[in-house]
mmCIF file of C-alpha atoms in Angstrom:
data_model
loop_
_atom_site.group_PDB
_atom_site.id
_atom_site.type_symbol
_atom_site.label_atom_id
_atom_site.label_comp_id
_atom_site.label_asym_id
_atom_site.label_seq_id
_atom_site.Cartn_x
_atom_site.Cartn_y
_atom_site.Cartn_z
ATOM 1 C CA MET A 1083 0.000 0.000 0.000
ATOM 2 C CA GLU A 1084 3.024 2.301 0.321
ATOM 3 C CA LEU A 1085 3.337 2.594 -3.471
ATOM 4 C CA ILE A 1086 -0.369 3.457 -3.792
ATOM 5 C CA ASP A 1087 0.086 6.248 -1.221
ATOM 6 C CA VAL A 1088 3.121 7.552 -3.134
ATOM 7 C CA PHE A 1089 1.150 7.456 -6.372
ATOM 8 C CA ALA A 1090 -1.753 9.394 -4.785
ATOM 9 C CA THR A 1091 0.657 12.093 -3.572
ATOM 10 C CA VAL A 1092 2.078 12.538 -7.083
ATOM 11 C CA VAL A 1093 -1.438 12.878 -8.497
ATOM 12 C CA GLU A 1094 -2.453 15.443 -5.879
ATOM 13 C CA GLN A 1095 0.741 17.498 -6.281
ATOM 14 C CA GLN A 1096 0.595 17.223 -10.099
ATOM 15 C CA SER A 1097 4.364 17.206 -10.095
ATOM 16 C CA LEU A 1098 7.146 14.718 -9.353
ATOM 17 C CA ASN A 1099 9.272 17.551 -8.015
ATOM 18 C CA LYS A 1100 6.644 18.808 -5.546
ATOM 19 C CA ALA A 1101 5.728 15.273 -4.511
ATOM 20 C CA SER A 1102 9.375 14.345 -3.895
ATOM 21 C CA GLN A 1103 9.782 17.371 -1.608
ATOM 22 C CA LEU A 1104 6.623 16.503 0.300
ATOM 23 C CA LEU A 1105 7.614 12.849 0.679
ATOM 24 C CA ASN A 1106 11.255 13.760 1.449
ATOM 25 C CA VAL A 1107 12.689 11.473 -1.236
ATOM 26 C CA SER A 1108 14.737 12.283 -4.311
ATOM 27 C CA GLN A 1109 12.961 12.719 -7.598
ATOM 28 C CA PRO A 1110 14.770 9.752 -9.226
ATOM 29 C CA ALA A 1111 13.788 7.535 -6.276
ATOM 30 C CA LEU A 1112 10.193 8.692 -6.597
ATOM 31 C CA SER A 1113 10.211 7.947 -10.335
ATOM 32 C CA ARG A 1114 11.463 4.431 -9.597
ATOM 33 C CA LYS A 1115 8.610 3.866 -7.110
ATOM 34 C CA ILE A 1116 6.020 4.907 -9.721
ATOM 35 C CA MET A 1117 7.669 2.657 -12.322
ATOM 36 C CA ARG A 1118 7.657 -0.247 -9.860
ATOM 37 C CA LEU A 1119 3.939 0.281 -9.182
ATOM 38 C CA GLU A 1120 3.223 0.308 -12.918
ATOM 39 C CA GLU A 1121 5.226 -2.909 -13.302
ATOM 40 C CA GLU A 1122 3.317 -4.591 -10.463
ATOM 41 C CA LEU A 1123 -0.030 -3.526 -11.907
ATOM 42 C CA GLY A 1124 1.066 -4.235 -15.472
ATOM 43 C CA ILE A 1125 -0.333 -0.975 -16.828
ATOM 44 C CA GLN A 1126 0.737 2.613 -17.471
ATOM 45 C CA LEU A 1127 -0.611 5.135 -14.957
ATOM 46 C CA PHE A 1128 0.844 8.388 -16.333
ATOM 47 C CA VAL A 1129 1.687 9.859 -19.708
ATOM 48 C CA ARG A 1130 4.167 12.727 -20.017
ATOM 49 C CA LYS A 1131 3.125 15.832 -21.915
ATOM 50 C CA GLY A 1132 6.129 18.112 -21.884
ATOM 51 C CA LYS A 1133 6.908 18.698 -18.217
ATOM 52 C CA ARG A 1134 3.421 17.710 -17.148
ATOM 53 C CA LEU A 1135 2.188 14.329 -15.991
ATOM 54 C CA GLU A 1136 -1.322 13.325 -16.997
ATOM 55 C CA LEU A 1137 -3.244 10.344 -15.669
ATOM 56 C CA THR A 1138 -4.303 7.620 -18.021
ATOM 57 C CA ARG A 1139 -7.809 6.211 -17.591
ATOM 58 C CA ALA A 1140 -6.228 3.319 -15.680
ATOM 59 C CA GLY A 1141 -4.459 5.905 -13.526
ATOM 60 C CA GLU A 1142 -7.783 7.583 -12.747
ATOM 61 C CA VAL A 1143 -9.205 4.245 -11.608
ATOM 62 C CA CYS A 1144 -6.110 3.637 -9.475
ATOM 63 C CA TYR A 1145 -6.439 7.085 -7.891
ATOM 64 C CA GLU A 1146 -10.114 6.443 -7.043
ATOM 65 C CA PHE A 1147 -8.986 3.257 -5.310
ATOM 66 C CA ALA A 1148 -6.279 5.198 -3.445
ATOM 67 C CA LEU A 1149 -8.841 7.684 -2.131
ATOM 68 C CA GLU A 1150 -11.129 4.865 -1.016
ATOM 69 C CA GLN A 1151 -8.182 3.173 0.686
ATOM 70 C CA LYS A 1152 -7.378 6.378 2.591
ATOM 71 C CA ARG A 1153 -10.992 6.674 3.692
ATOM 72 C CA LEU A 1154 -11.022 3.090 4.970
ATOM 73 C CA GLU A 1155 -7.742 3.590 6.818
ATOM 74 C CA ARG A 1156 -9.140 6.722 8.452
ATOM 75 C CA ARG A 1157 -12.255 4.833 9.562
ATOM 76 C CA LEU A 1158 -10.096 2.013 10.896
ATOM 77 C CA HIS A 1159 -8.050 4.409 13.019
ATOM 78 C CA GLU A 1160 -11.211 6.067 14.333
ATOM 79 C CA LYS A 1161 -12.670 2.704 15.352
ATOM 80 C CA LEU A 1162 -9.432 1.524 16.972
ATOM 81 C CA GLN A 1163 -8.940 4.779 18.861
ATOM 82 C CA ALA A 1164 -11.800 3.886 21.184
ATOM 83 C CA PHE A 1165 -10.007 0.657 22.171
ATOM 84 C CA LYS A 1166 -6.700 2.455 22.699
ATOM 85 C CA THR A 1167 -8.342 4.786 25.196
ATOM 86 C CA ASN A 1168 -10.292 1.918 26.814
ATOM 87 C CA VAL A 1169 -13.541 3.691 25.931
ATOM 88 C CA LYS A 1170 -16.347 1.501 24.642
ATOM 89 C CA PRO A 1171 -17.715 2.789 21.293
ATOM 90 C CA ALA A 1172 -20.982 4.605 22.006
ATOM 91 C CA SER A 1173 -24.187 2.976 20.829
ATOM 92 C CA ILE A 1174 -27.896 3.714 21.263
ATOM 93 C CA VAL A 1175 -30.850 1.483 20.466
ATOM 94 C CA ILE A 1176 -34.093 3.413 19.949
ATOM 95 C CA GLY A 1177 -37.532 1.847 19.864
ATOM 96 C CA ALA A 1178 -39.842 3.931 17.662
ATOM 97 C CA SER A 1179 -43.485 3.660 16.722
ATOM 98 C CA LEU A 1180 -44.350 3.935 13.028
ATOM 99 C CA THR A 1181 -45.545 7.512 13.461
ATOM 100 C CA THR A 1182 -42.384 8.762 15.147
ATOM 101 C CA LEU A 1183 -40.113 6.681 12.910
ATOM 102 C CA GLN A 1184 -41.318 8.605 9.878
ATOM 103 C CA SER A 1185 -41.895 12.045 11.350
ATOM 104 C CA THR A 1186 -39.620 12.668 14.358
ATOM 105 C CA LEU A 1187 -36.747 10.189 14.669
ATOM 106 C CA PRO A 1188 -34.845 11.243 11.495
ATOM 107 C CA ASP A 1189 -34.511 14.814 12.789
ATOM 108 C CA LEU A 1190 -33.318 13.697 16.220
ATOM 109 C CA ILE A 1191 -30.716 11.339 14.738
ATOM 110 C CA THR A 1192 -29.462 14.087 12.414
ATOM 111 C CA ILE A 1193 -29.098 16.521 15.313
ATOM 112 C CA TYR A 1194 -27.292 13.985 17.488
ATOM 113 C CA THR A 1195 -24.889 12.585 14.883
ATOM 114 C CA ARG A 1196 -23.903 16.084 13.797
ATOM 115 C CA GLU A 1197 -22.165 16.443 17.160
ATOM 116 C CA TYR A 1198 -21.401 12.769 17.870
ATOM 117 C CA PRO A 1199 -20.834 11.206 14.418
ATOM 118 C CA ASN A 1200 -19.203 8.012 15.681
ATOM 119 C CA THR A 1201 -22.184 6.856 17.735
ATOM 120 C CA ASP A 1202 -23.780 3.662 16.457
ATOM 121 C CA ILE A 1203 -27.569 4.252 16.442
ATOM 122 C CA LYS A 1204 -30.004 1.435 15.749
ATOM 123 C CA ALA A 1205 -33.787 1.679 15.476
ATOM 124 C CA VAL A 1206 -36.321 -0.979 16.412
ATOM 125 C CA THR A 1207 -39.875 -0.406 15.179
ATOM 126 C CA GLY A 1208 -43.088 -1.507 16.796
ATOM 127 C CA LYS A 1209 -46.411 -0.306 18.104
ATOM 128 C CA THR A 1210 -46.412 1.744 21.295
ATOM 129 C CA HIS A 1211 -47.615 -1.149 23.448
ATOM 130 C CA GLU A 1212 -44.703 -3.210 22.057
ATOM 131 C CA ILE A 1213 -42.053 -0.551 22.718
ATOM 132 C CA VAL A 1214 -42.818 -0.235 26.447
ATOM 133 C CA PRO A 1215 -41.829 -3.827 27.391
ATOM 134 C CA LEU A 1216 -38.689 -3.526 25.235
ATOM 135 C CA ILE A 1217 -37.588 -0.617 27.424
ATOM 136 C CA LYS A 1218 -38.308 -2.515 30.625
ATOM 137 C CA GLU A 1219 -36.405 -5.543 29.345
ATOM 138 C CA LYS A 1220 -33.451 -3.281 28.342
ATOM 139 C CA ARG A 1221 -33.693 -4.426 24.731
ATOM 140 C CA VAL A 1222 -33.916 -0.771 23.697
ATOM 141 C CA ASP A 1223 -32.377 2.225 25.477
ATOM 142 C CA ILE A 1224 -34.934 4.881 24.539
ATOM 143 C CA GLY A 1225 -38.502 4.754 23.304
ATOM 144 C CA LEU A 1226 -39.970 7.402 20.994
ATOM 145 C CA VAL A 1227 -43.753 7.137 20.804
ATOM 146 C CA ALA A 1228 -46.719 9.321 19.925
ATOM 147 C CA SER A 1229 -48.388 9.104 23.304
ATOM 148 C CA MET A 1230 -47.968 9.645 27.027
ATOM 149 C CA ILE A 1231 -47.224 6.538 29.076
ATOM 150 C CA GLU A 1232 -47.989 6.264 32.772
ATOM 151 C CA ASP A 1233 -45.817 3.520 34.227
ATOM 152 C CA PRO A 1234 -43.891 3.793 37.514
ATOM 153 C CA SER A 1235 -40.911 1.903 36.072
ATOM 154 C CA ILE A 1236 -40.501 4.240 33.085
ATOM 155 C CA VAL A 1237 -39.719 7.951 32.775
ATOM 156 C CA CYS A 1238 -41.961 9.662 30.203
ATOM 157 C CA VAL A 1239 -40.778 13.046 28.892
ATOM 158 C CA PRO A 1240 -43.220 14.899 26.594
ATOM 159 C CA LEU A 1241 -41.577 16.574 23.588
ATOM 160 C CA PHE A 1242 -44.442 18.219 21.678
ATOM 161 C CA ASP A 1243 -48.170 18.046 20.956
ATOM 162 C CA ASP A 1244 -49.053 16.906 17.461
ATOM 163 C CA PRO A 1245 -52.577 17.646 16.146
ATOM 164 C CA LEU A 1246 -54.051 16.282 12.944
ATOM 165 C CA CYS A 1247 -54.409 18.599 9.955
ATOM 166 C CA LEU A 1248 -56.586 18.454 6.879
ATOM 167 C CA VAL A 1249 -54.415 17.863 3.807
ATOM 168 C CA LEU A 1250 -55.773 18.683 0.348
ATOM 169 C CA PRO A 1251 -54.439 18.148 -3.185
ATOM 170 C CA GLU A 1252 -53.922 21.030 -5.581
ATOM 171 C CA GLY A 1253 -57.205 22.085 -7.174
ATOM 172 C CA HIS A 1254 -59.410 20.611 -4.443
ATOM 173 C CA PRO A 1255 -62.694 22.572 -3.989
ATOM 174 C CA PHE A 1256 -61.782 23.261 -0.343
ATOM 175 C CA ALA A 1257 -58.236 24.462 -1.074
ATOM 176 C CA ASP A 1258 -59.212 28.112 -1.440
ATOM 177 C CA LYS A 1259 -62.209 28.117 0.881
ATOM 178 C CA GLU A 1260 -61.797 30.912 3.438
ATOM 179 C CA GLU A 1261 -62.980 28.893 6.458
ATOM 180 C CA LEU A 1262 -63.379 25.194 7.035
ATOM 181 C CA PHE A 1263 -65.289 23.456 9.810
ATOM 182 C CA ILE A 1264 -65.444 19.865 10.950
ATOM 183 C CA GLN A 1265 -68.906 19.512 9.353
ATOM 184 C CA ASP A 1266 -67.252 20.128 5.970
ATOM 185 C CA LEU A 1267 -65.711 16.656 6.279
ATOM 186 C CA HIS A 1268 -69.155 15.005 6.199
ATOM 187 C CA GLU A 1269 -69.335 12.734 3.130
ATOM 188 C CA LEU A 1270 -66.017 14.180 1.930
ATOM 189 C CA PRO A 1271 -63.977 11.604 -0.083
ATOM 190 C CA MET A 1272 -60.935 10.797 2.071
ATOM 191 C CA ILE A 1273 -58.005 8.427 2.484
ATOM 192 C CA LEU A 1274 -57.481 7.588 6.159
ATOM 193 C CA PHE A 1275 -55.276 5.466 8.387
ATOM 194 C CA SER A 1276 -56.339 1.843 8.770
ATOM 195 C CA ARG A 1277 -58.868 0.967 11.444
ATOM 196 C CA GLY A 1278 -57.301 0.044 14.775
ATOM 197 C CA THR A 1279 -54.325 2.404 14.456
ATOM 198 C CA TRP A 1280 -54.014 5.075 17.142
ATOM 199 C CA TYR A 1281 -54.678 7.974 14.803
ATOM 200 C CA ARG A 1282 -57.688 6.267 13.252
ATOM 201 C CA VAL A 1283 -59.155 5.660 16.723
ATOM 202 C CA LEU A 1284 -58.796 9.386 17.462
ATOM 203 C CA MET A 1285 -60.385 10.269 14.129
ATOM 204 C CA ASP A 1286 -63.332 7.929 14.593
ATOM 205 C CA GLU A 1287 -63.960 9.264 18.099
ATOM 206 C CA MET A 1288 -63.963 12.816 16.731
ATOM 207 C CA PHE A 1289 -66.220 11.908 13.794
ATOM 208 C CA HIS A 1290 -68.689 10.227 16.170
ATOM 209 C CA ARG A 1291 -68.616 13.158 18.591
ATOM 210 C CA CYS A 1292 -69.272 15.675 15.809
ATOM 211 C CA GLY A 1293 -71.750 13.583 13.851
ATOM 212 C CA VAL A 1294 -69.484 13.512 10.792
ATOM 213 C CA HIS A 1295 -69.263 10.570 8.370
ATOM 214 C CA PRO A 1296 -66.593 11.028 5.670
ATOM 215 C CA ASP A 1297 -66.630 8.959 2.488
ATOM 216 C CA VAL A 1298 -63.583 6.754 3.178
ATOM 217 C CA LYS A 1299 -62.169 5.632 -0.168
ATOM 218 C CA MET A 1300 -59.057 3.876 1.156
ATOM 219 C CA GLU A 1301 -57.511 2.826 4.472
ATOM 220 C CA ILE A 1302 -53.703 2.687 4.548
ATOM 221 C CA ASP A 1303 -50.982 2.427 7.232
ATOM 222 C CA SER A 1304 -48.179 4.190 5.330
ATOM 223 C CA PHE A 1305 -47.767 7.973 5.603
ATOM 224 C CA GLU A 1306 -45.864 8.034 2.320
ATOM 225 C CA ALA A 1307 -48.511 6.050 0.438
ATOM 226 C CA ILE A 1308 -51.305 8.265 1.784
ATOM 227 C CA THR A 1309 -49.431 11.418 0.749
ATOM 228 C CA ARG A 1310 -48.891 10.190 -2.797
ATOM 229 C CA LEU A 1311 -52.416 8.867 -3.241
ATOM 230 C CA VAL A 1312 -53.964 12.122 -2.039
ATOM 231 C CA SER A 1313 -52.417 13.860 -5.058
ATOM 232 C CA THR A 1314 -53.134 11.012 -7.464
ATOM 233 C CA CYS A 1315 -56.741 10.384 -6.407
ATOM 234 C CA LYS A 1316 -57.587 14.028 -5.657
ATOM 235 C CA THR A 1317 -58.958 13.153 -2.231
ATOM 236 C CA ALA A 1318 -58.435 14.673 1.204
ATOM 237 C CA THR A 1319 -56.738 13.136 4.234
ATOM 238 C CA LEU A 1320 -55.831 13.833 7.846
ATOM 239 C CA LEU A 1321 -52.151 13.681 8.828
ATOM 240 C CA PRO A 1322 -50.181 14.699 11.956
ATOM 241 C CA GLU A 1323 -48.669 18.169 11.741
ATOM 242 C CA SER A 1324 -45.153 16.897 12.557
ATOM 243 C CA TYR A 1325 -45.073 14.847 9.347
ATOM 244 C CA LEU A 1326 -46.019 17.747 7.087
ATOM 245 C CA ARG A 1327 -42.630 19.200 6.170
ATOM 246 C CA ARG A 1328 -42.440 22.056 3.697
ATOM 247 C CA ASN A 1329 -40.638 20.017 1.044
ATOM 248 C CA LEU A 1330 -43.235 17.229 1.360
ATOM 249 C CA ILE A 1331 -46.063 19.704 0.826
ATOM 250 C CA GLU A 1332 -44.371 21.443 -2.105
ATOM 251 C CA ASP A 1333 -43.146 18.276 -3.854
ATOM 252 C CA ASN A 1334 -46.627 16.709 -3.763
ATOM 253 C CA GLU A 1335 -48.492 19.970 -4.501
ATOM 254 C CA LEU A 1336 -50.562 19.816 -1.337
ATOM 255 C CA SER A 1337 -52.110 22.385 0.959
ATOM 256 C CA VAL A 1338 -52.651 22.144 4.726
ATOM 257 C CA ARG A 1339 -55.687 23.481 6.562
ATOM 258 C CA PHE A 1340 -56.220 23.729 10.307
ATOM 259 C CA ILE A 1341 -59.702 23.067 11.695
ATOM 260 C CA PRO A 1342 -60.431 23.911 15.382
ATOM 261 C CA GLU A 1343 -62.029 20.552 16.165
ATOM 262 C CA LEU A 1344 -58.902 18.742 14.977
ATOM 263 C CA GLU A 1345 -57.031 20.180 17.971
ATOM 264 C CA GLN A 1346 -58.865 17.550 20.015
ATOM 265 C CA THR A 1347 -57.094 14.819 18.052
ATOM 266 C CA LYS A 1348 -53.600 15.900 19.068
ATOM 267 C CA ARG A 1349 -51.245 13.367 20.574
ATOM 268 C CA THR A 1350 -48.122 14.023 22.581
ATOM 269 C CA THR A 1351 -44.860 12.643 21.235
ATOM 270 C CA SER A 1352 -42.711 11.468 24.149
ATOM 271 C CA LEU A 1353 -39.380 9.945 25.060
ATOM 272 C CA LEU A 1354 -39.468 6.847 27.257
ATOM 273 C CA PHE A 1355 -36.540 5.431 29.222
ATOM 274 C CA THR A 1356 -35.578 3.970 32.576
ATOM 275 C CA GLU A 1357 -33.731 5.909 35.253
ATOM 276 C CA GLU A 1358 -30.901 3.414 34.905
ATOM 277 C CA ALA A 1359 -30.535 4.069 31.162
ATOM 278 C CA VAL A 1360 -29.603 7.738 31.599
ATOM 279 C CA LEU A 1361 -26.482 6.729 33.516
ATOM 280 C CA GLU A 1362 -25.005 5.932 30.093
ATOM 281 C CA PRO A 1363 -23.522 9.229 28.749
ATOM 282 C CA SER A 1364 -24.537 8.684 25.111
ATOM 283 C CA ILE A 1365 -28.159 8.003 26.071
ATOM 284 C CA ARG A 1366 -28.285 10.994 28.385
ATOM 285 C CA ARG A 1367 -26.853 13.234 25.654
ATOM 286 C CA PHE A 1368 -29.467 12.035 23.153
ATOM 287 C CA ILE A 1369 -32.298 12.776 25.586
ATOM 288 C CA ASP A 1370 -30.864 16.185 26.498
ATOM 289 C CA GLN A 1371 -30.562 17.174 22.838
ATOM 290 C CA ALA A 1372 -34.091 16.004 22.026
ATOM 291 C CA VAL A 1373 -35.530 17.980 24.933
ATOM 292 C CA ARG A 1374 -33.593 21.127 23.978
ATOM 293 C CA HIS A 1375 -34.636 20.800 20.340
ATOM 294 C CA TYR A 1376 -38.297 20.940 21.261
ATOM 295 C CA HIS A 1377 -37.819 23.771 23.761
ATOM 296 C CA THR A 1378 -38.979 21.859 26.796
ATOM 297 C CA ALA A 1379 -35.762 22.027 28.759
ATOM 298 C CA ASP A 1380 -37.461 24.209 31.345
ATOM 299 C CA GLU A 1381 -40.068 21.496 31.899
ATOM 300 C CA TYR A 1382 -37.714 18.619 32.535
ATOM 301 C CA THR A 1383 -34.178 18.340 33.858
ATOM 302 C CA LEU A 1384 -32.261 15.096 34.095
#
């Protein structure tokens, strides 16, 4: 690998003279190293054009390999450094419900890895009632669910309230309507979450309470599928506000409307963990960052 490193230096310096000074070897010795590499590989890596060296196509491929080799070596040293300092590489296992996996967890992982890029983060998905026992059994370190959990063996930290919003495709008759009320959803063609899901239970309770019966065309579990089908089928839907990012709305040509009665459908997204789990620095840091991100630091202090 020494010859590959020498070759990469020559390419980057674009000069045998500059490369020889950087490597602290004579120019003839450097030329011999390049020739030896070409002999070993059985192919020409450079062509001379006057005083300039230009890479052949084979040389370009070799240089791409050299860069990849450097990247792998750098990763190797980073991984081994933890063992040299007797520090166990940080890892976090997060149990997330489908809702939070698609709407909240990506942001939290991005925020955390920006500051701690070497942390190994794994996600386990499941319904809320499945995540809770995983925390108790220490099979996951942190739970991220769209609900509040009352359990004496688990700490529940609320992050934010997440109401449902009416989502409409471009050109929908309601898109430009000045005001919308819950009664406007009566017999309205809609795509909704499947029956039995938490959000669908909240919707059905609200529909029953308000005497509203939408025309449900499809029932689907996937946020992404619902979003795409709303545009394709020109129907309305109800989705949690946290999922409705600006790029999602713009890319699918959707509009979002807030209806007062939908405030009653809001759920609280929370972090779940045991008191023992926060003794691990990486887990504590993740929780602290999540709490700060949603501006609730004044409500909870570890």
